[in-house]
XYZ file of C-alpha atoms in Angstrom:
326
model
C 0.000 0.000 0.000
C 1.306 3.435 -0.904
C 2.402 5.683 1.942
C 0.864 9.155 1.926
C 3.153 11.974 3.027
C 1.455 14.874 4.843
C 1.319 18.248 3.121
C 3.677 20.828 4.535
C 1.941 23.267 6.844
C 1.447 26.765 5.482
C 0.943 25.730 1.879
C -2.557 25.926 0.366
C -4.131 22.823 -1.114
C -4.044 22.063 -4.823
C -2.512 24.046 -7.652
C -2.236 27.236 -5.593
C 0.144 25.583 -3.161
C 2.209 24.136 -6.000
C 2.559 27.577 -7.579
C 3.641 29.091 -4.261
C 6.279 26.357 -4.003
C 7.509 26.945 -7.571
C 7.687 30.686 -6.908
C 9.709 30.266 -3.689
C 11.936 27.532 -5.102
C 12.815 29.626 -8.154
C 13.320 32.702 -5.980
C 15.855 30.792 -3.864
C 17.532 29.529 -7.040
C 18.044 33.063 -8.354
C 18.828 34.598 -4.986
C 21.743 32.237 -4.352
C 22.776 31.771 -8.000
C 22.885 35.435 -9.013
C 24.282 36.226 -5.585
C 27.278 33.999 -6.256
C 27.912 35.802 -9.559
C 27.678 39.159 -7.778
C 30.322 38.006 -5.292
C 32.668 36.956 -8.095
C 32.110 39.974 -10.374
C 31.731 42.975 -8.056
C 31.730 41.783 -4.439
C 35.248 40.435 -4.056
C 36.978 43.040 -6.286
C 35.003 45.978 -4.926
C 35.421 45.037 -1.272
C 39.194 44.840 -1.524
C 39.197 41.111 -0.825
C 40.502 40.280 -4.297
C 43.214 42.123 -6.191
C 43.683 39.747 -9.134
C 41.545 39.866 -12.256
C 38.504 37.620 -12.700
C 39.851 34.109 -13.158
C 39.269 30.365 -12.625
C 38.672 30.768 -8.886
C 35.822 33.178 -9.610
C 34.327 30.700 -12.053
C 34.402 28.026 -9.356
C 32.502 30.378 -7.035
C 29.855 30.829 -9.715
C 29.622 27.121 -10.576
C 29.325 26.071 -6.945
C 26.913 28.903 -6.274
C 24.484 27.818 -8.957
C 24.847 24.153 -8.043
C 24.019 24.803 -4.390
C 21.260 27.214 -5.406
C 19.575 24.318 -7.214
C 20.006 22.062 -4.180
C 18.251 24.406 -1.782
C 15.643 25.581 -4.276
C 14.640 21.961 -4.764
C 14.535 21.298 -1.030
C 12.185 24.261 -0.603
C 9.662 23.159 -3.229
C 10.259 19.459 -3.802
C 7.639 18.007 -1.493
C 4.912 20.289 -2.834
C 5.325 20.841 -6.569
C 8.133 18.519 -7.603
C 10.473 21.545 -7.672
C 10.699 21.942 -11.414
C 11.880 25.575 -10.914
C 12.665 25.523 -14.628
C 10.196 25.798 -17.556
C 12.305 23.340 -19.550
C 11.762 20.701 -16.857
C 8.022 21.393 -16.749
C 7.672 21.101 -20.527
C 9.838 17.986 -20.748
C 7.755 16.192 -18.111
C 4.533 17.215 -19.851
C 5.833 15.809 -23.147
C 6.873 12.683 -21.253
C 3.293 12.428 -19.943
C 4.264 12.522 -16.283
C 2.887 16.040 -15.768
C -0.515 17.488 -16.789
C -0.494 19.951 -19.673
C -3.033 22.215 -17.969
C -0.453 23.079 -15.303
C 2.366 24.000 -17.668
C 1.536 27.690 -18.148
C 0.746 28.324 -14.445
C 4.047 26.709 -13.458
C 5.890 28.828 -16.030
C 4.285 31.966 -14.660
C 5.236 31.156 -11.063
C 8.799 30.351 -12.103
C 9.173 33.578 -14.069
C 7.876 35.731 -11.221
C 10.122 33.936 -8.739
C 13.143 34.536 -10.965
C 12.269 38.233 -11.364
C 11.890 38.747 -7.612
C 15.058 36.794 -6.840
C 17.055 38.984 -9.225
C 15.513 42.106 -7.697
C 16.625 41.047 -4.217
C 20.194 40.442 -5.407
C 20.207 43.870 -7.040
C 18.846 45.517 -3.888
C 21.721 43.992 -1.904
C 24.541 44.591 -4.400
C 23.546 47.848 -6.107
C 26.267 49.788 -4.248
C 28.924 47.356 -5.475
C 27.456 47.439 -9.001
C 27.473 51.243 -9.133
C 31.013 51.366 -7.742
C 32.243 48.903 -10.370
C 30.663 50.908 -13.178
C 32.041 54.154 -11.794
C 35.525 52.665 -11.582
C 35.243 51.495 -15.199
C 33.929 54.911 -16.260
C 30.830 53.538 -17.962
C 27.087 53.523 -17.386
C 24.860 50.527 -17.033
C 23.908 50.532 -20.698
C 27.551 49.812 -21.584
C 28.359 47.486 -18.652
C 28.204 43.907 -19.827
C 30.126 42.707 -16.778
C 27.596 43.979 -14.230
C 24.720 42.843 -16.441
C 26.229 39.326 -16.373
C 25.419 39.116 -12.657
C 21.812 38.587 -13.641
C 21.492 37.040 -17.113
C 23.588 35.393 -19.796
C 25.351 36.318 -23.029
C 27.400 34.378 -25.625
C 31.187 34.190 -25.658
C 32.925 36.575 -28.038
C 34.327 33.744 -30.171
C 30.799 33.015 -31.446
C 30.699 36.426 -33.109
C 27.149 37.275 -34.143
C 26.286 33.632 -34.848
C 23.084 32.443 -33.208
C 23.628 28.763 -33.990
C 26.611 28.185 -31.685
C 24.956 29.532 -28.508
C 21.648 27.848 -29.409
C 23.388 24.489 -29.814
C 25.156 25.049 -26.498
C 21.823 25.617 -24.723
C 20.238 22.593 -26.389
C 23.113 20.298 -25.412
C 23.458 21.628 -21.876
C 19.742 21.329 -21.100
C 19.518 17.911 -22.755
C 22.243 16.701 -20.393
C 20.359 18.220 -17.452
C 17.054 16.475 -18.272
C 18.680 13.178 -19.196
C 20.326 13.029 -15.784
C 17.265 14.269 -13.906
C 15.210 11.478 -15.481
C 17.839 8.997 -14.334
C 17.907 10.414 -10.815
C 14.124 10.128 -10.313
C 13.747 6.648 -11.828
C 13.381 4.176 -8.971
C 13.782 1.284 -11.384
C 17.276 2.570 -12.055
C 19.752 3.716 -9.369
C 17.685 6.575 -7.970
C 19.266 8.024 -4.808
C 17.625 7.471 -1.437
C 17.588 9.417 1.836
C 16.415 12.611 0.108
C 19.755 12.995 -1.688
C 18.074 13.713 -5.032
C 18.267 17.520 -4.721
C 21.958 17.388 -3.824
C 22.789 15.249 -6.844
C 20.658 17.445 -9.106
C 22.725 20.396 -7.898
C 25.906 18.489 -8.747
C 24.541 17.989 -12.271
C 24.207 21.769 -12.667
C 27.671 22.250 -11.152
C 29.112 19.788 -13.682
C 27.370 21.539 -16.581
C 28.851 24.836 -15.409
C 32.331 23.318 -15.397
C 31.980 21.727 -18.827
C 29.746 24.022 -20.899
C 29.455 27.186 -18.838
C 31.827 29.523 -20.640
C 30.137 29.193 -24.027
C 27.005 31.133 -23.121
C 26.711 31.256 -19.346
C 24.763 27.950 -19.072
C 21.300 29.395 -18.538
C 19.704 25.952 -19.218
C 16.539 27.471 -17.743
C 14.310 30.016 -19.537
C 12.961 31.543 -16.299
C 16.434 31.809 -14.773
C 17.511 33.936 -17.735
C 14.417 35.856 -18.813
C 13.206 36.894 -15.349
C 16.491 38.662 -14.468
C 16.825 39.899 -18.061
C 13.460 41.614 -17.753
C 14.472 43.107 -14.412
C 17.777 44.496 -15.735
C 15.968 46.052 -18.685
C 13.819 48.055 -16.281
C 16.839 48.927 -14.111
C 18.826 50.621 -16.853
C 20.897 48.047 -18.728
C 18.805 48.782 -21.794
C 19.511 46.976 -25.044
C 22.087 44.658 -23.455
C 19.141 43.035 -21.692
C 16.428 43.445 -24.316
C 16.672 42.666 -27.130
C 20.081 41.380 -26.035
C 22.454 43.418 -28.172
C 26.094 44.306 -27.546
C 29.288 44.637 -29.582
C 29.459 41.082 -30.958
C 25.903 39.799 -30.508
C 22.422 41.072 -31.262
C 18.859 40.021 -30.390
C 20.140 37.247 -28.129
C 17.189 37.216 -25.714
C 15.315 34.320 -27.336
C 18.182 31.819 -27.385
C 18.209 31.041 -23.614
C 14.456 30.450 -23.910
C 14.136 28.345 -27.067
C 17.380 26.386 -26.624
C 16.551 24.980 -23.165
C 12.968 24.139 -24.140
C 14.228 22.110 -27.117
C 17.088 20.560 -25.162
C 14.850 19.550 -22.273
C 12.553 17.602 -24.578
C 15.496 15.928 -26.292
C 17.168 14.900 -23.039
C 14.021 13.504 -21.455
C 13.071 11.646 -24.629
C 16.531 10.112 -24.919
C 16.040 8.593 -21.489
C 12.420 7.668 -22.183
C 13.186 5.886 -25.445
C 16.646 4.398 -24.870
C 16.928 3.608 -21.157
C 13.420 3.397 -19.697
C 12.186 0.618 -22.069
C 15.116 -1.614 -21.127
C 14.499 -1.043 -17.419
C 10.759 -1.646 -17.742
C 11.395 -4.850 -19.673
C 13.414 -6.149 -16.743
C 10.555 -5.491 -14.345
C 10.779 -4.058 -10.851
C 9.034 -1.356 -8.877
C 7.126 1.359 -10.671
C 9.086 4.379 -11.747
C 8.563 7.390 -9.525
C 6.109 9.740 -11.197
C 4.287 7.041 -13.210
C 1.024 7.427 -11.333
C -2.425 7.109 -12.847
C -3.741 10.450 -11.612
C -3.763 12.904 -14.482
C -2.905 15.801 -12.174
C -0.032 14.132 -10.347
C 3.024 16.369 -9.937
C 6.249 14.811 -11.147
C 8.584 13.679 -8.371
C 12.332 13.828 -8.446
C 15.142 13.693 -5.939
C 13.604 13.666 -2.456
C 11.102 10.954 -3.307
C 13.632 8.634 -4.875
C 13.379 5.147 -3.459
C 9.929 5.724 -1.903
C 6.618 4.202 -3.037
C 4.633 6.305 -5.499
C 1.759 8.135 -3.751
C -1.832 7.215 -4.494
C -4.022 9.780 -6.190
C -6.896 11.075 -4.052
C -10.342 10.309 -5.365
C -11.394 13.973 -5.337
C -9.139 14.881 -8.261
C -6.506 16.733 -6.202
C -2.830 16.021 -7.009
C -1.251 13.293 -4.865
C 0.861 14.348 -1.961
C 4.157 12.748 -2.852
C 7.664 13.813 -2.156
C 9.159 15.092 -5.503
C 12.062 17.689 -7.575
C 14.249 18.715 -10.507
C 15.793 22.471 -11.621
C 17.612 24.207 -13.356
């Protein structure tokens, strides 16, 4: 018999509670992720704690920052919404038929608002350091790509004005993310137990940052990029943010949206079509997330190794223990 986990106190029932969880999880993701970039770009240099130029150590701060941001964002929302905190994850699970299509747009909205608010909080905390860095460089915000990079992404200069290279980078990076998330939540495979799923999902994002990050900033999450991009547009970074134009790139804004959405579908389908059939053919316990209720949220890390929750008869989503990012 399936074990029902109690809902966390303070969260409303149904879709409203799931959206609150997605909002808070994505807010934590951006608060810690963008905060780590702020430390590396303006915090350490501006505070006098670093005299050398931006280098590999700063990139490690950023990579670890985003990885841990995913960990704690997933822990915040995982037991309520599945902690997608990433529109690419939501879409991929809907295509995979483990998440209801009617919830896709509401989840996207909650994720976007959470990302916007998270970026705003980082700006509120670091605006003195940002202004000091721009003043030292003798430029305004509309010319400051470095301070803009605290919040959203841009392509490396070696791509020139090519859109294909950065788009491919986002497709590949997000495909890797979803492929590994699908593996981590599959209890027929080697899904982690003891609520270690969020930690390992964070390590996936950390690894992507170390291996693909310098190409285009490894957004791998449309909300993570567009929410802060929208905020920086309103705060004076102008065309660097929207439409995403600078010296060597133009109209870049759509690439960190379209690329991850495509890559997420590809990664999840690779697992669904190449690995999952082999595992199902060998038998074993049901894969986490394969529940009959049409409204069931998709689980990930924290629920790994636990029985799938039963769907309530009143049509409400089951109360499992789920996650996934980026």
